[in-house]
Amino acid sequence: MSIETDVAIIGGGIVGLATGYQLACLHPEKKIVVLEKEGHLAEHQTGRNSGVIHSGIYYKPGSLKAVNCREGRKALIDFCRQEGIAHEICGKVIVAVDERELPALERIYERGQANGVTCAMIDKEQLHELEPHAAGIRAIHVPDAGIVDYKGVCAKLADHIRGAGGTVLTRARVTGIRADGDRTRLVSTAGEVSARLVVNCTGLFADRVTALGGLAPPAKIVPFRGEYYELVPAAEQFCRNLIYPVPNPDFPFLGVHFTRMALGGVECGPNAVLAFAREGYHLTDVNLRDLAESLTYPGFLRLAARNWRMGLGELWRSISKRAFVKALQRLIPEIRVEHLHSAPAGVRAQALAPDGSLVDDFEIVESERIVNVLNAPSPAATASLNIGRLIVERLAKHF
Ligand SMILES: Cc1cc2nc3c(=O)[nH]c(=O)nc-3n(C[C@H](O)[C@H](O)[C@H](O)COP(=O)(O)OP(=O)(O)OC[C@H]3O[C@@H](n4cnc5c(N)ncnc54)[C@H](O)[C@@H]3O)c2cc1C
């Protein structure tokens, strides 16, 4: 099989599909093909995340994360309303449990103000009214945060792409990218696709696919698994909505939290453990190529040298349910081991620079005919519709 198209999008997660959707809305005359290696869409980060619509409170003012989260959040909520997708703007609390966390809590509040997020600093009594079982001496209440069914969003985005005449191919793993005159030829397990322009939205493989397209990626993807537990029904009463800790400012991860899910249930997590495979959803999943690439990368060695203590702590929380529960008990002291059962894990695609710094902001790198989304960690699901619009603006320069 060989298909000719204007734009080929590699990756059927939320960023690829949102890009296809925006392209279909803004340039309906363009032919679109999405290639996804799995049998279903949104099988990796998008379908295994916390399901939170982030408010934009955490991010550096003016950053791509801050701007796209605020704009993308609005677009996502409108899309969910229009399409009847399960979602709720239920609000969340970020809780300081001791005095040492107050300065960091204050800094998050200031960022929220700078980013135009509706938020309020609340005391212990106000926290108790919102979340009666949460411990904490002070908290930020963020009414703008919410929950959503991201797989449901992806299904509707794909429907729109198909409805506009586009093609969404599954079981189509791209294995080669070759320049072919003024076009680009993608070799895939579902046949060849010849495209004028290509967008790479391959999440955990974004760096490898960038290299496949002929561009040396400025950072490497290192996979960090996020493990979850779910509350048994009898314990769901402990959490009304979303309860978050004050995050460690040195890391882009938010710390284990309680999340009510849009389709029911309450999840607890995720932690952040180095995964031994890019799609390593279990501690015992090992891919030698992936692991060797992480462990021999100078950026990883620098990161590990600086943060080995924290890394071991996370690994211990991965092995020991009791240690995980202890972290959760800081937020809700009534939680017991028997209140939790294991839930599916996710793996974050986190770009790591050669100097050992975790790339904090979204990063898009372009060659002449290929736009590569190299780093799209949280809140990229919330921000996806705006990231998609941004990518389409870049493509449009070449139309
Ligand atoms: C544990 C966890 C919790 C998170 N919580 C939240 C949250 O609550 N809110 C939020 O906004 N964000 C959250 N995020 C972040 C969010 O899920 C991601 O930023 C977002 O899903 C990224 O989407 P994506 O399309 O770039 O990647 P993905 O969803 O990973 O999609 C990439 C796709 O590319 C495909 N692919 C890869 N290689 C190829 C190839 N060679 N050929 C064809 N297809 C290929 C993959 O199979 C995959 O389907 C979380 C992430 C994780 C892991």
XYZ file of C-alpha atoms and ligand atoms in Angstrom:
452
model
C 0.000 0.000 0.000
C 1.220 3.535 -0.726
C -0.652 6.731 0.166
C -0.008 10.318 -0.940
C -0.893 13.048 1.534
C -0.234 16.686 2.351
C 0.562 16.070 6.016
C 1.514 12.822 7.763
C 1.333 12.771 11.556
C 3.281 10.034 13.322
C 1.716 9.099 16.680
C -1.910 8.605 17.658
C -1.694 10.024 21.164
C -3.504 13.220 22.124
C -0.850 15.577 20.686
C -0.849 13.917 17.258
C -4.629 13.686 17.140
C -5.142 17.274 18.344
C -2.749 18.394 15.589
C -4.745 16.436 12.998
C -7.993 17.894 14.334
C -6.731 21.486 14.216
C -5.385 20.931 10.719
C -8.760 19.567 9.592
C -10.529 22.618 11.144
C -8.132 25.317 9.913
C -7.136 23.856 6.512
C -9.920 21.475 5.469
C -8.480 21.248 1.943
C -5.333 19.463 3.162
C -5.092 15.678 3.130
C -4.084 14.172 6.496
C -2.792 10.730 7.442
C -2.146 9.722 11.072
C 0.075 6.675 11.644
C -0.126 4.892 15.009
C 1.941 1.794 15.759
C -0.535 0.203 18.188
C -3.862 -1.438 17.354
C -5.713 1.330 19.217
C -5.215 5.050 19.756
C -3.955 6.633 23.002
C -2.432 3.415 24.378
C 0.611 5.061 25.959
C 1.008 8.316 27.922
C -2.391 9.707 26.947
C -4.376 6.642 27.959
C -2.401 6.050 31.139
C -2.266 9.479 32.737
C -4.023 10.999 35.749
C -6.923 12.391 33.727
C -6.506 15.877 35.159
C -7.296 19.134 33.369
C -4.490 21.266 34.749
C -5.133 24.885 35.615
C -1.675 26.215 34.673
C -0.716 27.214 38.222
C 2.736 25.585 38.377
C 4.480 26.793 35.236
C 6.999 29.561 34.694
C 5.090 32.633 33.466
C 5.524 33.098 29.711
C 6.736 29.511 29.165
C 5.146 27.312 26.484
C 3.676 25.216 29.289
C 2.047 28.229 30.976
C 0.635 29.762 27.791
C -0.508 26.531 26.141
C -1.988 25.120 29.339
C -4.197 28.177 29.884
C -5.338 28.392 26.267
C -5.496 24.620 25.745
C -7.545 24.122 28.893
C -10.265 26.453 27.577
C -10.251 24.755 24.166
C -10.388 21.304 25.792
C -13.350 22.209 27.992
C -15.219 23.669 24.991
C -14.444 20.524 22.972
C -15.701 18.254 25.784
C -18.919 20.282 26.104
C -19.473 20.234 22.360
C -18.798 16.478 22.050
C -20.417 15.285 25.282
C -17.159 13.879 26.710
C -17.078 13.052 30.451
C -15.394 15.905 32.325
C -15.898 18.065 35.384
C -14.276 21.264 36.611
C -14.215 20.084 40.215
C -11.263 22.117 41.548
C -8.241 20.935 43.482
C -6.238 21.686 46.594
C -2.434 21.849 46.907
C -1.682 21.113 50.530
C 1.265 22.115 52.762
C 1.485 19.676 55.648
C 4.249 21.398 57.607
C 5.844 24.815 58.055
C 8.832 23.972 55.814
C 6.538 23.698 52.796
C 4.988 27.147 53.229
C 7.557 29.163 51.200
C 7.180 26.759 48.228
C 3.382 26.934 48.557
C 3.592 30.730 48.485
C 5.736 30.608 45.312
C 3.162 28.397 43.567
C 0.429 30.829 44.565
C 2.433 33.735 43.097
C 2.932 31.794 39.859
C -0.780 31.114 39.721
C -1.493 34.831 40.043
C 1.088 35.661 37.372
C -0.452 33.061 35.043
C -3.988 34.399 35.528
C -5.208 31.247 37.321
C -8.125 31.681 39.695
C -6.744 30.494 43.038
C -6.960 31.309 46.738
C -4.744 30.662 49.731
C -6.895 28.902 52.342
C -6.388 27.980 56.002
C -6.839 24.652 57.782
C -10.561 25.187 58.440
C -11.334 26.116 54.830
C -9.340 23.077 53.659
C -11.382 20.911 56.026
C -14.621 22.202 54.465
C -13.400 21.272 50.947
C -11.606 18.021 51.812
C -12.606 16.857 55.314
C -10.007 14.050 55.426
C -6.976 16.005 54.150
C -4.245 16.904 56.617
C -2.575 20.256 56.116
C -1.816 23.555 57.747
C -2.426 25.672 54.650
C -3.443 25.059 51.052
C -4.147 26.642 47.712
C -7.631 26.088 46.345
C -7.672 26.015 42.530
C -11.272 25.954 41.266
C -10.040 25.975 37.609
C -8.653 22.399 37.744
C -10.752 19.468 36.599
C -10.940 15.873 35.400
C -11.594 14.399 31.976
C -11.717 11.153 30.009
C -8.670 11.661 27.732
C -9.282 8.430 25.782
C -12.784 9.728 25.035
C -11.263 13.009 23.810
C -8.923 11.080 21.470
C -11.755 8.983 20.031
C -13.669 12.153 19.110
C -10.587 13.899 17.688
C -10.011 10.878 15.441
C -13.696 10.910 14.374
C -13.290 14.531 13.272
C -10.130 13.759 11.293
C -11.884 10.880 9.512
C -15.037 12.988 9.046
C -12.956 15.632 7.268
C -11.635 12.995 4.823
C -8.424 12.169 6.732
C -7.056 8.680 7.373
C -6.134 7.251 10.766
C -4.018 4.129 10.401
C -3.389 1.811 13.344
C -0.748 -0.957 13.422
C 1.340 1.459 11.367
C 4.767 1.731 13.004
C 7.037 4.145 11.164
C 10.418 2.476 10.707
C 12.040 4.717 8.111
C 11.885 8.358 6.966
C 13.461 9.258 3.620
C 13.721 12.472 1.643
C 12.146 11.953 -1.787
C 12.470 15.074 -3.971
C 10.229 17.741 -2.455
C 8.358 15.091 -0.445
C 9.116 12.797 2.489
C 8.549 9.064 2.277
C 7.551 7.256 5.466
C 8.125 3.517 5.583
C 5.688 1.847 7.966
C 4.396 -1.585 8.902
C 1.144 -0.628 7.145
C 2.845 0.440 3.908
C 4.434 3.632 2.613
C 3.133 7.176 2.960
C 4.458 10.028 0.848
C 3.881 13.408 2.485
C 4.703 17.029 1.764
C 5.067 17.692 5.513
C 5.519 15.420 8.523
C 4.762 15.905 12.224
C 6.447 13.639 14.764
C 4.324 13.221 17.925
C 5.713 9.899 19.109
C 6.041 10.636 22.834
C 8.375 8.030 24.334
C 10.117 7.606 20.959
C 10.204 11.270 19.933
C 14.018 11.496 20.003
C 14.516 8.309 17.948
C 11.968 9.368 15.335
C 13.585 12.829 15.213
C 16.898 11.094 14.411
C 15.146 8.857 11.851
C 14.118 12.072 10.077
C 17.745 13.185 9.856
C 17.932 15.671 12.742
C 20.167 15.072 15.766
C 17.849 15.548 18.770
C 19.247 18.067 21.291
C 17.984 15.941 24.201
C 17.244 12.273 24.884
C 13.976 10.815 26.123
C 14.366 9.085 29.456
C 11.321 7.083 30.590
C 10.001 7.640 34.132
C 7.310 5.216 35.226
C 4.432 6.558 37.292
C 2.729 3.860 39.357
C -0.789 4.157 40.706
C -3.013 2.546 43.260
C -6.780 2.831 43.298
C -8.901 3.325 46.417
C -11.309 0.489 47.201
C -14.920 1.768 47.002
C -15.275 1.966 50.807
C -12.281 4.369 50.975
C -13.373 6.684 48.145
C -15.095 8.901 50.727
C -11.630 10.090 51.877
C -11.162 12.179 48.729
C -13.839 14.427 47.225
C -11.850 15.779 44.264
C -8.121 16.339 43.732
C -5.625 16.519 46.619
C -2.001 17.357 45.726
C 1.157 17.836 47.824
C 3.563 20.754 47.458
C 5.904 19.463 44.724
C 9.677 19.341 44.924
C 10.642 22.450 42.895
C 13.731 20.678 41.472
C 11.621 18.170 39.514
C 8.895 18.500 36.900
C 6.783 15.814 38.653
C 3.989 16.817 41.006
C 4.340 14.193 43.758
C 1.856 11.402 44.582
C -1.657 12.773 44.795
C -5.295 11.706 45.027
C -7.330 12.063 41.841
C -11.022 11.422 41.389
C -11.392 10.024 37.869
C -13.912 11.293 35.327
C -15.241 7.761 34.696
C -15.398 6.872 38.397
C -12.979 5.766 41.106
C -10.124 7.533 42.894
C -6.490 6.978 41.889
C -3.451 7.597 44.071
C -0.059 8.325 42.487
C 1.952 8.556 40.357
C 5.476 8.168 41.733
C 8.415 8.704 39.335
C 10.793 5.749 38.911
C 13.342 5.251 36.124
C 11.750 2.691 33.781
C 14.022 -0.029 32.383
C 12.136 0.094 29.071
C 10.498 3.008 27.256
C 7.183 1.208 27.526
C 8.139 -0.474 30.805
C 4.890 -0.492 32.739
C 6.137 -2.989 35.333
C 9.273 -3.015 37.484
C 10.359 -6.230 35.754
C 9.948 -4.917 32.176
C 13.452 -4.563 30.756
C 14.503 -3.580 27.243
C 18.269 -3.832 26.966
C 18.570 -1.233 24.183
C 16.448 1.280 26.119
C 18.209 0.639 29.416
C 21.708 0.776 27.918
C 20.820 4.035 26.154
C 19.671 5.624 29.426
C 22.578 4.336 31.510
C 25.316 5.360 29.059
C 23.878 8.807 28.314
C 26.054 11.519 29.927
C 22.915 13.512 30.768
C 21.503 10.589 32.729
C 24.774 9.962 34.567
C 24.876 13.623 35.625
C 21.230 13.545 36.746
C 21.779 10.311 38.673
C 24.934 11.620 40.376
C 23.013 14.645 41.659
C 19.790 12.863 42.623
C 20.655 9.253 43.503
C 19.168 9.568 46.987
C 15.816 10.735 45.658
C 15.950 8.076 42.899
C 16.471 5.304 45.451
C 13.579 6.661 47.530
C 11.295 6.484 44.502
C 12.506 2.955 43.714
C 11.794 1.916 47.287
C 8.255 3.357 47.020
C 7.873 1.310 43.840
C 8.869 -1.920 45.584
C 7.184 -1.321 48.935
C 3.447 -0.631 49.069
C 3.886 0.456 52.698
C 6.364 3.157 51.675
C 3.928 4.364 48.990
C 1.106 4.443 51.559
C 3.316 6.448 53.910
C 3.670 9.166 51.249
C -0.108 9.185 50.766
C -0.718 9.352 54.534
C 0.991 12.735 54.644
C -2.040 14.016 52.729
C -4.760 11.755 54.146
C -3.666 10.156 57.442
C -6.627 7.737 57.516
C -5.393 5.855 54.419
C -4.322 2.260 55.169
C -2.598 -0.385 53.051
C -5.874 -2.325 52.747
C -7.599 0.708 51.184
C -5.484 0.428 48.025
C -5.194 -1.977 45.161
C -2.790 -1.691 42.207
C -3.878 0.195 39.091
C -2.185 0.399 35.653
C 1.007 2.468 35.520
C 1.994 5.100 32.960
C 5.447 6.015 31.652
C 6.390 9.671 31.162
C 8.517 10.667 28.182
C 10.874 13.188 29.765
C 13.535 14.861 27.651
C 16.897 15.064 29.382
C 19.617 17.455 28.176
C 23.270 16.297 27.922
C 24.130 18.482 30.962
C 21.766 16.381 33.107
C 18.949 18.923 33.334
C 15.380 17.750 32.794
C 13.962 19.808 29.937
C 11.241 21.676 31.760
C 9.311 23.306 28.934
C 7.639 21.844 25.856
C 10.168 21.578 23.044
C 9.528 21.465 19.326
C 12.434 21.084 16.885
C 12.011 21.542 13.161
C 13.883 20.573 10.048
C 12.840 21.750 6.614
C 9.817 19.462 6.253
C 9.453 17.765 9.633
C 8.095 19.245 12.870
C 9.219 17.142 15.841
C 7.469 17.420 19.205
C 10.478 16.400 21.255
C 9.255 17.147 24.766
C 5.555 17.121 25.603
C 5.255 16.033 29.235
C 2.442 17.056 31.588
C 0.391 19.268 31.081
C 0.553 18.435 27.352
C -2.723 16.503 27.450
C -4.496 19.559 28.888
C -2.649 21.817 26.447
C -2.947 19.521 23.403
C -5.476 21.502 21.381
C -3.331 24.607 21.653
C -0.098 22.718 20.921
C -1.889 21.343 17.849
C -2.849 24.842 16.743
C 0.735 26.030 17.220
C 2.065 23.159 15.088
C -0.473 23.893 12.344
C 0.700 27.541 12.306
C 4.254 26.278 11.723
C 3.109 23.899 8.969
C 1.093 26.641 7.296
C 4.288 28.589 6.568
C 5.169 25.780 4.129
C 1.753 25.365 2.457
C 1.696 8.951 34.601
C 1.326 10.171 33.827
C 0.398 11.084 34.358
C 0.071 12.232 33.635
N -0.960 13.048 34.075
C -1.387 14.067 33.277
C -2.556 14.811 33.611
O -3.266 14.491 34.560
N -2.890 15.872 32.826
C -2.142 16.234 31.729
O -2.483 17.233 31.085
N -1.057 15.516 31.385
C -0.696 14.426 32.099
N 0.375 13.661 31.718
C 1.090 14.024 30.498
C 0.299 13.621 29.255
O -0.297 12.359 29.382
C 1.250 13.645 28.067
O 1.885 14.893 28.052
C 0.515 13.464 26.748
O -0.313 12.330 26.805
C 1.501 13.356 25.611
O 0.785 12.978 24.457
P 1.552 12.471 23.175
O 0.545 12.329 22.104
O 2.730 13.370 22.947
O 2.198 11.071 23.611
P 1.588 9.597 23.672
O 0.234 9.593 24.276
O 2.622 8.756 24.326
O 1.416 9.206 22.152
C 2.509 8.915 21.301
C 2.044 7.856 20.332
O 3.029 7.646 19.347
C 3.014 6.272 19.008
N 4.290 5.940 18.366
C 5.526 5.938 18.927
N 6.460 5.607 18.007
C 5.803 5.406 16.837
C 6.223 5.030 15.529
N 7.515 4.814 15.218
N 5.278 4.911 14.561
C 3.962 5.132 14.824
N 3.518 5.473 16.069
C 4.425 5.620 17.053
C 2.795 5.585 20.326
O 2.316 4.248 20.191
C 1.809 6.510 21.007
O 0.468 6.129 20.816
C 0.708 12.505 32.400
C 1.622 11.580 31.877
C 1.899 10.412 32.555
C 2.804 9.394 31.927
